[in-house]
């Protein structure tokens, strides 16, 4: 395939994916992921979108905020930034019970096996779902391999992630720097539903 090819080469004249070309070009896992991308019913022109703004238009303010978040994401302990982040969290338009659950998870107050063991209760600490890792808040809400299909189904293409996290709050902080408000609210609800 030509290095300058666009997705138009992968679309069949019937407005569906050109499966033979997809299978020739990509591995089976990628073909499956591409096939799950819904096709537009109309033939609209592509447009440049900035998904960090509700208006989809880039602003210097949003670019500055994203840049600042990315630089300081490794230091989510900055008190001023942390207070600002929590203030915006409590203003999100999601149910209070979802906010409280996410707040507890961010503070590592969810009764996982690791947290229960810290209280002196005898437990093997292993996740009941995968039996491969210790059941921490981060593992039980994000890292467990049994959750992979849920993450992919709910958040496909929405949450671009950058790596490993040491706490659930580190993950939430990173996601909040990378997605818009609506996608962040979807992320919170997904965490609560798990």
PDB file of C-alpha atoms in Angstrom:
ATOM      1  CA  UNK A   1       0.000   0.000   0.000  1.00  0.00           C
ATOM      2  CA  UNK A   2       1.187   3.501  -0.813  1.00  0.00           C
ATOM      3  CA  UNK A   3       2.731   5.307   2.173  1.00  0.00           C
ATOM      4  CA  UNK A   4       0.482   8.319   1.486  1.00  0.00           C
ATOM      5  CA  UNK A   5      -2.696   6.231   1.385  1.00  0.00           C
ATOM      6  CA  UNK A   6      -5.690   7.352   3.400  1.00  0.00           C
ATOM      7  CA  UNK A   7      -8.552   5.321   4.793  1.00  0.00           C
ATOM      8  CA  UNK A   8     -10.445   5.879   1.508  1.00  0.00           C
ATOM      9  CA  UNK A   9      -8.360   3.043   0.038  1.00  0.00           C
ATOM     10  CA  UNK A  10      -9.781   0.749   2.698  1.00  0.00           C
ATOM     11  CA  UNK A  11     -13.428   1.584   1.988  1.00  0.00           C
ATOM     12  CA  UNK A  12     -15.293  -0.501  -0.573  1.00  0.00           C
ATOM     13  CA  UNK A  13     -17.609   1.176  -3.128  1.00  0.00           C
ATOM     14  CA  UNK A  14     -20.573  -0.154  -1.129  1.00  0.00           C
ATOM     15  CA  UNK A  15     -19.509   2.179   1.737  1.00  0.00           C
ATOM     16  CA  UNK A  16     -18.307  -0.734   3.860  1.00  0.00           C
ATOM     17  CA  UNK A  17     -14.796  -1.796   4.756  1.00  0.00           C
ATOM     18  CA  UNK A  18     -12.779  -3.452   1.983  1.00  0.00           C
ATOM     19  CA  UNK A  19     -12.195  -6.656   3.962  1.00  0.00           C
ATOM     20  CA  UNK A  20      -9.837  -8.380   1.466  1.00  0.00           C
ATOM     21  CA  UNK A  21      -7.562  -5.312   1.449  1.00  0.00           C
ATOM     22  CA  UNK A  22      -7.768  -4.966   5.245  1.00  0.00           C
ATOM     23  CA  UNK A  23      -6.775  -8.626   5.693  1.00  0.00           C
ATOM     24  CA  UNK A  24      -3.891  -8.230   3.233  1.00  0.00           C
ATOM     25  CA  UNK A  25      -2.619  -5.064   4.910  1.00  0.00           C
ATOM     26  CA  UNK A  26      -3.114  -5.576   8.668  1.00  0.00           C
ATOM     27  CA  UNK A  27      -2.825  -8.382  11.203  1.00  0.00           C
ATOM     28  CA  UNK A  28      -6.012 -10.113  12.413  1.00  0.00           C
ATOM     29  CA  UNK A  29      -6.206  -8.141  15.677  1.00  0.00           C
ATOM     30  CA  UNK A  30      -5.935  -4.800  13.850  1.00  0.00           C
ATOM     31  CA  UNK A  31      -8.488  -5.903  11.238  1.00  0.00           C
ATOM     32  CA  UNK A  32     -10.930  -6.707  14.037  1.00  0.00           C
ATOM     33  CA  UNK A  33     -10.343  -3.290  15.638  1.00  0.00           C
ATOM     34  CA  UNK A  34     -10.717  -1.461  12.317  1.00  0.00           C
ATOM     35  CA  UNK A  35     -13.870  -3.402  11.457  1.00  0.00           C
ATOM     36  CA  UNK A  36     -15.467  -2.207  14.724  1.00  0.00           C
ATOM     37  CA  UNK A  37     -15.069   1.434  13.651  1.00  0.00           C
ATOM     38  CA  UNK A  38     -18.529   2.497  12.449  1.00  0.00           C
ATOM     39  CA  UNK A  39     -18.770   3.768   8.897  1.00  0.00           C
ATOM     40  CA  UNK A  40     -20.382   7.125   8.219  1.00  0.00           C
ATOM     41  CA  UNK A  41     -23.726   6.889   6.422  1.00  0.00           C
ATOM     42  CA  UNK A  42     -22.943  10.004   4.423  1.00  0.00           C
ATOM     43  CA  UNK A  43     -19.827  10.915   2.508  1.00  0.00           C
ATOM     44  CA  UNK A  44     -18.730  13.856   4.630  1.00  0.00           C
ATOM     45  CA  UNK A  45     -15.410  15.566   4.169  1.00  0.00           C
ATOM     46  CA  UNK A  46     -12.858  15.040   6.905  1.00  0.00           C
ATOM     47  CA  UNK A  47     -12.373  17.931   9.275  1.00  0.00           C
ATOM     48  CA  UNK A  48      -9.671  18.783  11.772  1.00  0.00           C
ATOM     49  CA  UNK A  49     -11.004  18.429  15.313  1.00  0.00           C
ATOM     50  CA  UNK A  50      -9.433  19.291  18.686  1.00  0.00           C
ATOM     51  CA  UNK A  51     -11.062  16.807  21.054  1.00  0.00           C
ATOM     52  CA  UNK A  52      -9.852  18.645  24.155  1.00  0.00           C
ATOM     53  CA  UNK A  53     -12.425  21.424  23.591  1.00  0.00           C
ATOM     54  CA  UNK A  54     -16.219  21.116  23.494  1.00  0.00           C
ATOM     55  CA  UNK A  55     -16.247  23.278  20.355  1.00  0.00           C
ATOM     56  CA  UNK A  56     -13.658  20.964  18.705  1.00  0.00           C
ATOM     57  CA  UNK A  57     -11.591  24.058  17.918  1.00  0.00           C
ATOM     58  CA  UNK A  58      -8.036  24.472  19.132  1.00  0.00           C
ATOM     59  CA  UNK A  59      -7.452  27.331  21.550  1.00  0.00           C
ATOM     60  CA  UNK A  60      -4.179  28.480  23.038  1.00  0.00           C
ATOM     61  CA  UNK A  61      -5.772  28.121  26.477  1.00  0.00           C
ATOM     62  CA  UNK A  62      -6.617  24.436  25.947  1.00  0.00           C
ATOM     63  CA  UNK A  63      -3.213  23.766  24.372  1.00  0.00           C
ATOM     64  CA  UNK A  64      -1.527  25.409  27.337  1.00  0.00           C
ATOM     65  CA  UNK A  65      -3.633  23.378  29.793  1.00  0.00           C
ATOM     66  CA  UNK A  66      -2.873  20.086  28.020  1.00  0.00           C
ATOM     67  CA  UNK A  67       0.831  20.901  27.850  1.00  0.00           C
ATOM     68  CA  UNK A  68       0.876  21.812  31.500  1.00  0.00           C
ATOM     69  CA  UNK A  69      -0.994  18.651  32.479  1.00  0.00           C
ATOM     70  CA  UNK A  70       1.395  16.482  30.502  1.00  0.00           C
ATOM     71  CA  UNK A  71       4.475  18.121  32.006  1.00  0.00           C
ATOM     72  CA  UNK A  72       3.105  17.944  35.529  1.00  0.00           C
ATOM     73  CA  UNK A  73       1.301  14.598  35.231  1.00  0.00           C
ATOM     74  CA  UNK A  74       4.218  12.867  36.879  1.00  0.00           C
ATOM     75  CA  UNK A  75       3.792  15.291  39.757  1.00  0.00           C
ATOM     76  CA  UNK A  76       0.080  15.122  40.512  1.00  0.00           C
ATOM     77  CA  UNK A  77       0.991  16.093  44.069  1.00  0.00           C
ATOM     78  CA  UNK A  78       1.116  19.834  43.282  1.00  0.00           C
ATOM     79  CA  UNK A  79      -1.412  21.146  45.870  1.00  0.00           C
ATOM     80  CA  UNK A  80      -2.731  23.999  43.718  1.00  0.00           C
ATOM     81  CA  UNK A  81      -3.228  21.795  40.655  1.00  0.00           C
ATOM     82  CA  UNK A  82      -4.680  19.029  42.779  1.00  0.00           C
ATOM     83  CA  UNK A  83      -7.238  21.368  44.358  1.00  0.00           C
ATOM     84  CA  UNK A  84      -8.215  22.706  40.942  1.00  0.00           C
ATOM     85  CA  UNK A  85      -8.546  19.174  39.580  1.00  0.00           C
ATOM     86  CA  UNK A  86     -10.752  18.023  42.477  1.00  0.00           C
ATOM     87  CA  UNK A  87     -12.927  21.140  42.143  1.00  0.00           C
ATOM     88  CA  UNK A  88     -13.541  20.359  38.478  1.00  0.00           C
ATOM     89  CA  UNK A  89     -14.157  16.693  39.339  1.00  0.00           C
ATOM     90  CA  UNK A  90     -16.923  17.553  41.814  1.00  0.00           C
ATOM     91  CA  UNK A  91     -18.559  19.794  39.174  1.00  0.00           C
ATOM     92  CA  UNK A  92     -18.869  17.007  36.588  1.00  0.00           C
ATOM     93  CA  UNK A  93     -22.384  16.181  35.446  1.00  0.00           C
ATOM     94  CA  UNK A  94     -22.558  12.601  36.681  1.00  0.00           C
ATOM     95  CA  UNK A  95     -24.524  10.991  39.496  1.00  0.00           C
ATOM     96  CA  UNK A  96     -23.284  11.728  43.003  1.00  0.00           C
ATOM     97  CA  UNK A  97     -22.899   8.004  43.739  1.00  0.00           C
ATOM     98  CA  UNK A  98     -20.540   7.720  40.737  1.00  0.00           C
ATOM     99  CA  UNK A  99     -18.507  10.702  41.966  1.00  0.00           C
ATOM    100  CA  UNK A 100     -18.245   9.224  45.461  1.00  0.00           C
ATOM    101  CA  UNK A 101     -17.143   5.846  44.110  1.00  0.00           C
ATOM    102  CA  UNK A 102     -14.471   7.394  41.872  1.00  0.00           C
ATOM    103  CA  UNK A 103     -13.347   9.627  44.763  1.00  0.00           C
ATOM    104  CA  UNK A 104     -12.960   6.550  46.977  1.00  0.00           C
ATOM    105  CA  UNK A 105     -11.072   4.722  44.220  1.00  0.00           C
ATOM    106  CA  UNK A 106      -8.748   7.696  43.676  1.00  0.00           C
ATOM    107  CA  UNK A 107      -7.972   7.684  47.395  1.00  0.00           C
ATOM    108  CA  UNK A 108      -7.501   3.892  47.423  1.00  0.00           C
ATOM    109  CA  UNK A 109     -10.459   3.368  49.767  1.00  0.00           C
ATOM    110  CA  UNK A 110     -12.112   0.577  47.737  1.00  0.00           C
ATOM    111  CA  UNK A 111     -12.229  -2.743  49.651  1.00  0.00           C
ATOM    112  CA  UNK A 112      -9.819  -4.659  47.444  1.00  0.00           C
ATOM    113  CA  UNK A 113      -7.972  -7.686  48.792  1.00  0.00           C
ATOM    114  CA  UNK A 114      -4.774  -5.666  49.197  1.00  0.00           C
ATOM    115  CA  UNK A 115      -6.617  -2.959  51.164  1.00  0.00           C
ATOM    116  CA  UNK A 116      -8.381  -5.570  53.305  1.00  0.00           C
ATOM    117  CA  UNK A 117      -5.029  -7.236  54.063  1.00  0.00           C
ATOM    118  CA  UNK A 118      -3.701  -3.841  55.231  1.00  0.00           C
ATOM    119  CA  UNK A 119      -6.434  -3.916  57.883  1.00  0.00           C
ATOM    120  CA  UNK A 120      -5.061  -7.206  59.213  1.00  0.00           C
ATOM    121  CA  UNK A 121      -7.537  -9.588  57.583  1.00  0.00           C
ATOM    122  CA  UNK A 122      -5.966 -12.793  56.249  1.00  0.00           C
ATOM    123  CA  UNK A 123      -6.238 -12.966  52.444  1.00  0.00           C
ATOM    124  CA  UNK A 124      -4.080 -14.264  49.629  1.00  0.00           C
ATOM    125  CA  UNK A 125      -4.350 -10.878  47.899  1.00  0.00           C
ATOM    126  CA  UNK A 126      -4.861 -12.350  44.431  1.00  0.00           C
ATOM    127  CA  UNK A 127      -7.522 -11.024  42.090  1.00  0.00           C
ATOM    128  CA  UNK A 128     -10.424 -13.496  41.938  1.00  0.00           C
ATOM    129  CA  UNK A 129     -11.064 -12.707  38.268  1.00  0.00           C
ATOM    130  CA  UNK A 130      -7.613 -13.336  36.764  1.00  0.00           C
ATOM    131  CA  UNK A 131      -5.768 -15.047  39.642  1.00  0.00           C
ATOM    132  CA  UNK A 132      -2.566 -13.530  38.230  1.00  0.00           C
ATOM    133  CA  UNK A 133      -2.018 -10.252  40.105  1.00  0.00           C
ATOM    134  CA  UNK A 134      -2.646  -8.700  43.482  1.00  0.00           C
ATOM    135  CA  UNK A 135      -6.075  -7.109  43.694  1.00  0.00           C
ATOM    136  CA  UNK A 136      -5.262  -3.413  44.091  1.00  0.00           C
ATOM    137  CA  UNK A 137      -7.646  -0.604  43.212  1.00  0.00           C
ATOM    138  CA  UNK A 138      -5.750   0.040  39.976  1.00  0.00           C
ATOM    139  CA  UNK A 139      -5.755  -3.645  39.064  1.00  0.00           C
ATOM    140  CA  UNK A 140      -9.407  -4.273  39.894  1.00  0.00           C
ATOM    141  CA  UNK A 141     -10.677  -1.223  37.991  1.00  0.00           C
ATOM    142  CA  UNK A 142      -8.249  -1.052  35.080  1.00  0.00           C
ATOM    143  CA  UNK A 143      -5.343  -3.477  34.720  1.00  0.00           C
ATOM    144  CA  UNK A 144      -7.034  -6.869  35.137  1.00  0.00           C
ATOM    145  CA  UNK A 145      -6.911  -8.761  31.841  1.00  0.00           C
ATOM    146  CA  UNK A 146     -10.532  -9.837  32.394  1.00  0.00           C
ATOM    147  CA  UNK A 147     -11.514  -6.165  31.969  1.00  0.00           C
ATOM    148  CA  UNK A 148      -9.821  -5.783  28.583  1.00  0.00           C
ATOM    149  CA  UNK A 149     -13.012  -6.316  26.577  1.00  0.00           C
ATOM    150  CA  UNK A 150     -14.877  -3.768  28.725  1.00  0.00           C
ATOM    151  CA  UNK A 151     -12.157  -1.146  28.274  1.00  0.00           C
ATOM    152  CA  UNK A 152     -12.027  -1.721  24.529  1.00  0.00           C
ATOM    153  CA  UNK A 153     -15.818  -1.699  24.141  1.00  0.00           C
ATOM    154  CA  UNK A 154     -16.449   1.436  26.201  1.00  0.00           C
ATOM    155  CA  UNK A 155     -13.352   3.468  25.538  1.00  0.00           C
ATOM    156  CA  UNK A 156     -12.168   2.423  22.072  1.00  0.00           C
ATOM    157  CA  UNK A 157     -10.426   5.425  20.551  1.00  0.00           C
ATOM    158  CA  UNK A 158     -11.396   7.716  23.436  1.00  0.00           C
ATOM    159  CA  UNK A 159      -8.733   7.187  26.072  1.00  0.00           C
ATOM    160  CA  UNK A 160      -5.196   7.346  24.689  1.00  0.00           C
ATOM    161  CA  UNK A 161      -2.933   6.072  27.433  1.00  0.00           C
ATOM    162  CA  UNK A 162       0.767   6.586  27.893  1.00  0.00           C
ATOM    163  CA  UNK A 163       2.016   3.774  30.063  1.00  0.00           C
ATOM    164  CA  UNK A 164       2.095   2.067  33.410  1.00  0.00           C
ATOM    165  CA  UNK A 165       0.621   3.680  36.491  1.00  0.00           C
ATOM    166  CA  UNK A 166       1.478   3.182  40.143  1.00  0.00           C
ATOM    167  CA  UNK A 167      -1.949   4.205  41.495  1.00  0.00           C
ATOM    168  CA  UNK A 168      -5.488   4.494  40.204  1.00  0.00           C
ATOM    169  CA  UNK A 169      -5.349   8.246  40.730  1.00  0.00           C
ATOM    170  CA  UNK A 170      -2.282   8.484  38.442  1.00  0.00           C
ATOM    171  CA  UNK A 171      -4.360   6.829  35.715  1.00  0.00           C
ATOM    172  CA  UNK A 172      -7.351   9.127  36.307  1.00  0.00           C
ATOM    173  CA  UNK A 173      -5.091  12.198  36.310  1.00  0.00           C
ATOM    174  CA  UNK A 174      -3.496  11.148  33.027  1.00  0.00           C
ATOM    175  CA  UNK A 175      -6.835  10.409  31.370  1.00  0.00           C
ATOM    176  CA  UNK A 176      -8.224  13.766  32.541  1.00  0.00           C
ATOM    177  CA  UNK A 177      -5.337  15.530  30.816  1.00  0.00           C
ATOM    178  CA  UNK A 178      -5.884  13.681  27.547  1.00  0.00           C
ATOM    179  CA  UNK A 179      -9.641  13.627  26.915  1.00  0.00           C
ATOM    180  CA  UNK A 180     -12.489  16.127  26.855  1.00  0.00           C
ATOM    181  CA  UNK A 181     -15.071  16.542  29.618  1.00  0.00           C
ATOM    182  CA  UNK A 182     -17.716  14.256  28.071  1.00  0.00           C
ATOM    183  CA  UNK A 183     -15.228  11.432  27.552  1.00  0.00           C
ATOM    184  CA  UNK A 184     -13.958  11.881  31.093  1.00  0.00           C
ATOM    185  CA  UNK A 185     -17.502  11.527  32.413  1.00  0.00           C
ATOM    186  CA  UNK A 186     -17.893   8.347  30.340  1.00  0.00           C
ATOM    187  CA  UNK A 187     -14.657   7.070  31.873  1.00  0.00           C
ATOM    188  CA  UNK A 188     -15.962   7.734  35.408  1.00  0.00           C
ATOM    189  CA  UNK A 189     -19.213   5.896  34.686  1.00  0.00           C
ATOM    190  CA  UNK A 190     -17.304   2.955  33.190  1.00  0.00           C
ATOM    191  CA  UNK A 191     -15.171   2.715  36.345  1.00  0.00           C
ATOM    192  CA  UNK A 192     -18.286   2.803  38.515  1.00  0.00           C
ATOM    193  CA  UNK A 193     -20.025   0.115  36.407  1.00  0.00           C
ATOM    194  CA  UNK A 194     -17.095  -2.280  36.859  1.00  0.00           C
TER     195      UNK A 194
END
